[in-house]
Amino acid sequence: MTANPQTAPARDNFIEADPDLYDASDSSLGDDVSKYTASMTSSIERYPVENGRRYHAFKDGNYVLPNDESELDRLDLTHQMLRITMGNKLHFAPIGEKPEKMLDIGTGTGIWAIEMGDDYPSAEIIGTDLSPTQPSWVPANVKFEIDDAEEPWTFQEKFDFVHVRYLVAAIADWPKLMRQALEHTKPGGWAEFQDFDVTYYSEDGSLKEEHDVSKWITTLINAANGFGRDACPGSKLEGWMKDAGFAGVQNEKFRLPIGPWAKDKHLKTVGAWNLAQIEAGIEGFTLRLFTQFLGWKPEEVQVLLANVRKDLRDPRIHAQFDFHVAYGQKPKVA
């Protein structure tokens, strides 16, 4: 791939800069720009740390998961799990062989945008996120920007493909997000939303309410909902897309076993990957919601999580949850 060293650029009003770092009375324009740039960088990277985990600084509190190295590694692991789950696909929307412009909302580590940049050299791909945690060396047709997807989108161009993945417990107003995606898709272009419904269930009754893993996931979902963030958006994506005005909306549902207990070889592999990413992320999923929103002590959280980990690794408990992919087209005549 052709490498392009860059930092995540910012547009006007992206950064809540520290006014103490910028003095408009300076006579030198160059000094002004340097100080303002330093202010933006400082504001973005002044990450808060809670209970030993690092979180987003930009729009702090809007997103409950950390953005430290452990979480970034887990996101890349989850990306690989989803590729395996979906038959090595990065998308299902029929976007053609030579799309020109793509947008990846909530790009995270940028891995999806980077791989799409390699697969579609004809396309200019923009990935947005709350934190500049993406790599500096990326395909020449990929760039990253700091942005909050829930604010009004300020892109001047329209996109052939808008991709939104894994924003579970991150969005306060999904219908608004869908409308903005439709608005910024070219007529005849496509949008695709991929997300989880993290309601754990078993088909054979092996997952019971008294299991610690059941108590944990139920409490987590309720806490996220109380915080104003839907923890189970996957099963609603299709309906939201139709309501927003997308045409020909299709939905694909995938089972994600937790652990390698399934008899089916493919599901066994997916389950092993899924268990690995849950174990890597369980602390990050839980700490902020349980301590800040529910008022638990960190020690209480860790005791619960120790018991949850035991359940997750118990081969007698056949827990799973679902992953949904919904995609649709913007009508060619608005």
Short mmCIF file of N, CA, C and O in Angstrom, two decimals, residues 16 58 100 165 192 219 244 278 299 303:
data_model
loop_
_atom_site.label_atom_id
_atom_site.label_comp_id
_atom_site.label_asym_id
_atom_site.label_seq_id
_atom_site.Cartn_x
_atom_site.Cartn_y
_atom_site.Cartn_z
N GLU A 16 -12.70 21.84 21.34
CA GLU A 16 -12.96 22.79 22.41
C GLU A 16 -11.62 23.19 23.00
O GLU A 16 -11.11 22.62 23.95
N PHE A 58 -12.11 14.72 23.89
CA PHE A 58 -13.08 15.49 23.11
C PHE A 58 -14.48 14.97 23.40
O PHE A 58 -14.75 13.78 23.27
N GLU A 100 -16.17 6.58 -5.57
CA GLU A 100 -15.27 7.74 -5.52
C GLU A 100 -15.05 8.27 -4.11
O GLU A 100 -13.94 8.68 -3.77
N ARG A 165 -20.22 1.50 11.93
CA ARG A 165 -20.09 0.18 12.55
C ARG A 165 -19.75 0.31 14.04
O ARG A 165 -18.96 1.18 14.43
N GLU A 192 -24.48 1.73 5.06
CA GLU A 192 -24.51 0.43 5.75
C GLU A 192 -24.21 0.64 7.23
O GLU A 192 -23.24 1.31 7.59
N THR A 219 -27.59 -5.81 33.79
CA THR A 219 -27.28 -4.56 34.48
C THR A 219 -26.58 -3.59 33.54
O THR A 219 -26.87 -2.37 33.55
N ALA A 244 -35.83 6.54 7.89
CA ALA A 244 -35.04 7.70 7.45
C ALA A 244 -35.24 7.97 5.96
O ALA A 244 -34.99 9.09 5.50
N ILE A 278 -14.34 -10.31 24.22
CA ILE A 278 -15.12 -9.96 25.40
C ILE A 278 -14.23 -9.93 26.64
O ILE A 278 -14.29 -8.99 27.45
N GLU A 299 -13.83 -1.81 43.41
CA GLU A 299 -13.58 -3.16 43.93
C GLU A 299 -14.79 -4.06 43.74
O GLU A 299 -14.66 -5.26 43.48
N VAL A 303 -14.92 -7.69 41.58
CA VAL A 303 -15.42 -8.95 42.14
C VAL A 303 -16.46 -9.56 41.20
O VAL A 303 -16.44 -10.77 40.90
#
